[in-house]
Amino acid sequence: RGETRLCEVEPIVVRSTRSPVNIIKNDEGWLYDFGVNTAGIFRLNIDGDEGQQVDLLFGEVREGDRLVLDNIHCGPDDRFQEDRYICNGKGPATYSPHFTYHGYQYAQVNGLRDDQAVPELLTCIEMSCDIPTIGEFSCSDTVINRVQEATLRSDICNFYHFPTDCPQREKNGWTADASLSAEQVLLNLKPENCYRIWLHNIYKAMHDDGQLPGIVPTDRWGYHWGNGPAWDNVLVLLPYYTYRYRGDRRILEEAATPILRYLQYLYTRLDENELMCIGLGDWNHAGRRCDQYEAPLIVTDSILTVEIAEKAAFIYRVLGMSAQEQFAATLATTVRNAFRRHLIDFETGIVHGNCQTCQAMALHYGMFEAEEKPLAFNYLLKLVERADNHLDAGVLGGRVLFRVLADFGMTELAYHMIVRPDFPSYGNWIARGATTLWETFYPEGGTPSSLNHCFWGDISAWFYIYLGGIRLNPDGDDIHRLDIAPVFIESLTYAKASHRSVDGDIAVCWERTEDGVRLEVTAPNAAHGSILLPTEYCFENGARQVPLSCGVYHCHKESCV
């Protein structure tokens, strides 16, 4: 299946260098701490004796003065993230490894004399693909700012020619990690070239019957475990979100045929009730083992089959492929109708599974009609209250839960769930010293997994869309459409968001004043749309909505019409 292709991905470059912030002597040698979890290589500067052996071991977790590798499943005899340098005794030497990179915050260095264990001995060289940063978000809450920084750092650490799951353990192109992160990555960075090239690898990895593996590239692994709609949707979501935020049809044209083959495959996997139940589900449910999720697979798979088919229909509509559009739309309608028949109790509004993930996903992905949503949302609030206003979901539910709360006017609740310092929450990660996003929400004293994953990173898109109010191309059909709709939650005194769109720079800044909120908007000349205020706010003329225009707006709670 292989073919020779020119690699057009941005080169891997040095982004920055870091000196150690601390050097700790232990029984084995010295532990170098670089202050943040990151990815790259290192530079060793040493004037060693002839034959002196220096062993370097890299990892993310420290217990006291000791480096621990348990979280990346490294056995005692494994040679994993380990480098060895033999000095020639000919004076000062500088060494950096080739054909590898590591994910780490700490380096255990053994074989040194005391006088050699100085800060200048070891430098962290942070690297990734040369993908520009095109978005920024900040606000008056330092926890939110640190979550945003951690998200961006995890995104960058996981771009080495293709998007990966983690830079220290697997370095694999897990498909769900990329699809769950796609929207926030496109708001923060400029990965579309990397996405296009990687998608070609995904197309080549597809079996003739349309089946996909869970990782790409793969050596025949991942077709019989590690895939399914929640992972396979990368085939549709990457082209969809890239087109939505960049407006380039080429990525849709290249995806059209593989998507059709995959839709045909999905038709063959429907059960007798026209529902879907294959592959992986709501992975890494907070506080549980990764594969012990609460949401039934038949719920998450069926919902995401509908999402795949609906977005495929959208892609075919853009491309003017009406027969393919109808084929995709029919699959979406078939599974949605079956879901409503078998998996929703309309008297109570409860989705089968009776958990945050099932309820939030059904609301977000349109399983309810408009008049049915209030009852279903009220039950979601009960589930959140039952969990003491904590996140109680895995990655599939976690991506949509805060969006649903904000869409139904509960942005303040979502914000407090995000920043609260106790387990499980993003704020708890920050309180425990996280500088990148972790793979799991695990309690203090529990067993950590990877500490540098980006598939919980959609929270950054939530910051841009809800707190910052940047709604770029909200319906997906007009790249020049821009709505500005920030939510002025009471817990913040200001929020700022910016994004470099294909039309130019977008910037939103709002801050509280004595009599309301000052809102400043910058938008490209080619953009059109509206500025919309939260329900309780209005502009000085009493309106809640005005045409998009650059300027400063004074927003008040009184005299709204």
mmCIF file of N, CA, C and O in Angstrom, residues 456-487:
data_model
loop_
_atom_site.group_PDB
_atom_site.id
_atom_site.type_symbol
_atom_site.label_atom_id
_atom_site.label_comp_id
_atom_site.label_asym_id
_atom_site.label_seq_id
_atom_site.Cartn_x
_atom_site.Cartn_y
_atom_site.Cartn_z
ATOM 1 N N TRP A 456 -7.825 16.287 26.009
ATOM 2 C CA TRP A 456 -8.756 17.032 26.858
ATOM 3 C C TRP A 456 -8.709 18.527 26.527
ATOM 4 O O TRP A 456 -9.247 19.351 27.263
ATOM 5 N N GLY A 457 -8.074 18.884 25.423
ATOM 6 C CA GLY A 457 -7.782 20.284 25.141
ATOM 7 C C GLY A 457 -8.907 21.100 24.549
ATOM 8 O O GLY A 457 -8.734 22.309 24.351
ATOM 9 N N ASP A 458 -10.061 20.493 24.258
ATOM 10 C CA ASP A 458 -11.156 21.293 23.708
ATOM 11 C C ASP A 458 -11.587 22.400 24.666
ATOM 12 O O ASP A 458 -12.266 23.338 24.264
ATOM 13 N N ILE A 459 -11.172 22.306 25.912
ATOM 14 C CA ILE A 459 -11.478 23.359 26.879
ATOM 15 C C ILE A 459 -10.968 24.702 26.387
ATOM 16 O O ILE A 459 -11.567 25.757 26.657
ATOM 17 N N SER A 460 -9.872 24.715 25.628
ATOM 18 C CA SER A 460 -9.344 25.970 25.073
ATOM 19 C C SER A 460 -10.319 26.560 24.057
ATOM 20 O O SER A 460 -10.519 27.781 24.021
ATOM 21 N N ALA A 461 -10.928 25.716 23.224
ATOM 22 C CA ALA A 461 -11.951 26.213 22.296
ATOM 23 C C ALA A 461 -13.120 26.819 23.065
ATOM 24 O O ALA A 461 -13.700 27.826 22.652
ATOM 25 N N TRP A 462 -13.462 26.226 24.198
ATOM 26 C CA TRP A 462 -14.527 26.774 25.053
ATOM 27 C C TRP A 462 -14.160 28.174 25.516
ATOM 28 O O TRP A 462 -15.015 29.068 25.529
ATOM 29 N N PHE A 463 -12.907 28.401 25.863
ATOM 30 C CA PHE A 463 -12.475 29.736 26.273
ATOM 31 C C PHE A 463 -12.684 30.738 25.131
ATOM 32 O O PHE A 463 -13.219 31.828 25.335
ATOM 33 N N TYR A 464 -12.229 30.382 23.936
ATOM 34 C CA TYR A 464 -12.349 31.284 22.785
ATOM 35 C C TYR A 464 -13.812 31.564 22.444
ATOM 36 O O TYR A 464 -14.202 32.715 22.204
ATOM 37 N N ILE A 465 -14.617 30.505 22.395
ATOM 38 C CA ILE A 465 -15.975 30.628 21.854
ATOM 39 C C ILE A 465 -16.926 31.268 22.851
ATOM 40 O O ILE A 465 -17.747 32.125 22.475
ATOM 41 N N TYR A 466 -16.836 30.883 24.125
ATOM 42 C CA TYR A 466 -17.809 31.370 25.105
ATOM 43 C C TYR A 466 -17.285 32.576 25.885
ATOM 44 O O TYR A 466 -17.952 33.618 25.916
ATOM 45 N N LEU A 467 -16.129 32.469 26.496
ATOM 46 C CA LEU A 467 -15.623 33.605 27.272
ATOM 47 C C LEU A 467 -15.134 34.724 26.360
ATOM 48 O O LEU A 467 -15.368 35.896 26.629
ATOM 49 N N GLY A 468 -14.453 34.358 25.274
ATOM 50 C CA GLY A 468 -13.982 35.365 24.322
ATOM 51 C C GLY A 468 -15.025 35.757 23.301
ATOM 52 O O GLY A 468 -14.994 36.867 22.766
ATOM 53 N N GLY A 469 -15.935 34.852 22.999
ATOM 54 C CA GLY A 469 -17.027 35.182 22.088
ATOM 55 C C GLY A 469 -16.706 35.102 20.621
ATOM 56 O O GLY A 469 -17.491 35.560 19.792
ATOM 57 N N ILE A 470 -15.588 34.521 20.229
ATOM 58 C CA ILE A 470 -15.240 34.429 18.810
ATOM 59 C C ILE A 470 -15.980 33.245 18.191
ATOM 60 O O ILE A 470 -15.688 32.086 18.481
ATOM 61 N N ARG A 471 -16.957 33.555 17.354
ATOM 62 C CA ARG A 471 -17.743 32.520 16.668
ATOM 63 C C ARG A 471 -17.462 32.662 15.171
ATOM 64 O O ARG A 471 -18.189 33.341 14.443
ATOM 65 N N LEU A 472 -16.383 32.047 14.721
ATOM 66 C CA LEU A 472 -15.960 32.157 13.328
ATOM 67 C C LEU A 472 -16.661 31.099 12.485
ATOM 68 O O LEU A 472 -16.624 29.912 12.812
ATOM 69 N N ASN A 473 -17.331 31.559 11.416
ATOM 70 C CA ASN A 473 -18.026 30.647 10.505
ATOM 71 C C ASN A 473 -18.914 29.675 11.282
ATOM 72 O O ASN A 473 -18.750 28.446 11.191
ATOM 73 N N PRO A 474 -19.858 30.181 12.067
ATOM 74 C CA PRO A 474 -20.613 29.314 12.989
ATOM 75 C C PRO A 474 -21.418 28.221 12.310
ATOM 76 O O PRO A 474 -21.647 27.159 12.906
ATOM 77 N N ASP A 475 -21.877 28.448 11.086
ATOM 78 C CA ASP A 475 -22.648 27.433 10.382
ATOM 79 C C ASP A 475 -21.798 26.621 9.407
ATOM 80 O O ASP A 475 -22.305 25.704 8.759
ATOM 81 N N GLY A 476 -20.527 26.976 9.299
ATOM 82 C CA GLY A 476 -19.616 26.215 8.455
ATOM 83 C C GLY A 476 -19.686 26.530 6.980
ATOM 84 O O GLY A 476 -18.897 25.996 6.195
ATOM 85 N N ASP A 477 -20.601 27.405 6.562
ATOM 86 C CA ASP A 477 -20.828 27.607 5.132
ATOM 87 C C ASP A 477 -20.350 28.953 4.610
ATOM 88 O O ASP A 477 -20.560 29.290 3.445
ATOM 89 N N ASP A 478 -19.692 29.763 5.455
ATOM 90 C CA ASP A 478 -19.250 31.093 5.025
ATOM 91 C C ASP A 478 -18.027 31.479 5.845
ATOM 92 O O ASP A 478 -18.148 31.905 6.983
ATOM 93 N N ILE A 479 -16.850 31.350 5.249
ATOM 94 C CA ILE A 479 -15.614 31.624 5.960
ATOM 95 C C ILE A 479 -15.502 33.098 6.340
ATOM 96 O O ILE A 479 -14.728 33.459 7.237
ATOM 97 N N HIS A 480 -16.278 33.965 5.712
ATOM 98 C CA HIS A 480 -16.224 35.394 6.022
ATOM 99 C C HIS A 480 -17.227 35.808 7.097
ATOM 100 O O HIS A 480 -17.278 36.974 7.479
ATOM 101 N N ARG A 481 -18.019 34.848 7.572
ATOM 102 C CA ARG A 481 -18.989 35.130 8.625
ATOM 103 C C ARG A 481 -18.307 35.091 9.988
ATOM 104 O O ARG A 481 -17.594 34.147 10.319
ATOM 105 N N LEU A 482 -18.541 36.134 10.769
ATOM 106 C CA LEU A 482 -17.959 36.215 12.104
ATOM 107 C C LEU A 482 -18.972 36.835 13.046
ATOM 108 O O LEU A 482 -19.402 37.976 12.846
ATOM 109 N N ASP A 483 -19.359 36.081 14.052
ATOM 110 C CA ASP A 483 -20.194 36.624 15.120
ATOM 111 C C ASP A 483 -19.337 36.774 16.374
ATOM 112 O O ASP A 483 -18.483 35.929 16.660
ATOM 113 N N ILE A 484 -19.566 37.833 17.100
ATOM 114 C CA ILE A 484 -18.904 38.054 18.381
ATOM 115 C C ILE A 484 -19.974 37.967 19.464
ATOM 116 O O ILE A 484 -20.903 38.766 19.493
ATOM 117 N N ALA A 485 -19.856 36.955 20.336
ATOM 118 C CA ALA A 485 -20.908 36.707 21.329
ATOM 119 C C ALA A 485 -20.290 36.277 22.661
ATOM 120 O O ALA A 485 -20.453 35.130 23.090
ATOM 121 N N PRO A 486 -19.590 37.174 23.348
ATOM 122 C CA PRO A 486 -18.976 36.788 24.621
ATOM 123 C C PRO A 486 -20.003 36.656 25.735
ATOM 124 O O PRO A 486 -21.071 37.272 25.711
ATOM 125 N N VAL A 487 -19.663 35.830 26.726
ATOM 126 C CA VAL A 487 -20.484 35.701 27.928
ATOM 127 C C VAL A 487 -19.740 36.395 29.065
ATOM 128 O O VAL A 487 -18.621 36.022 29.397
#
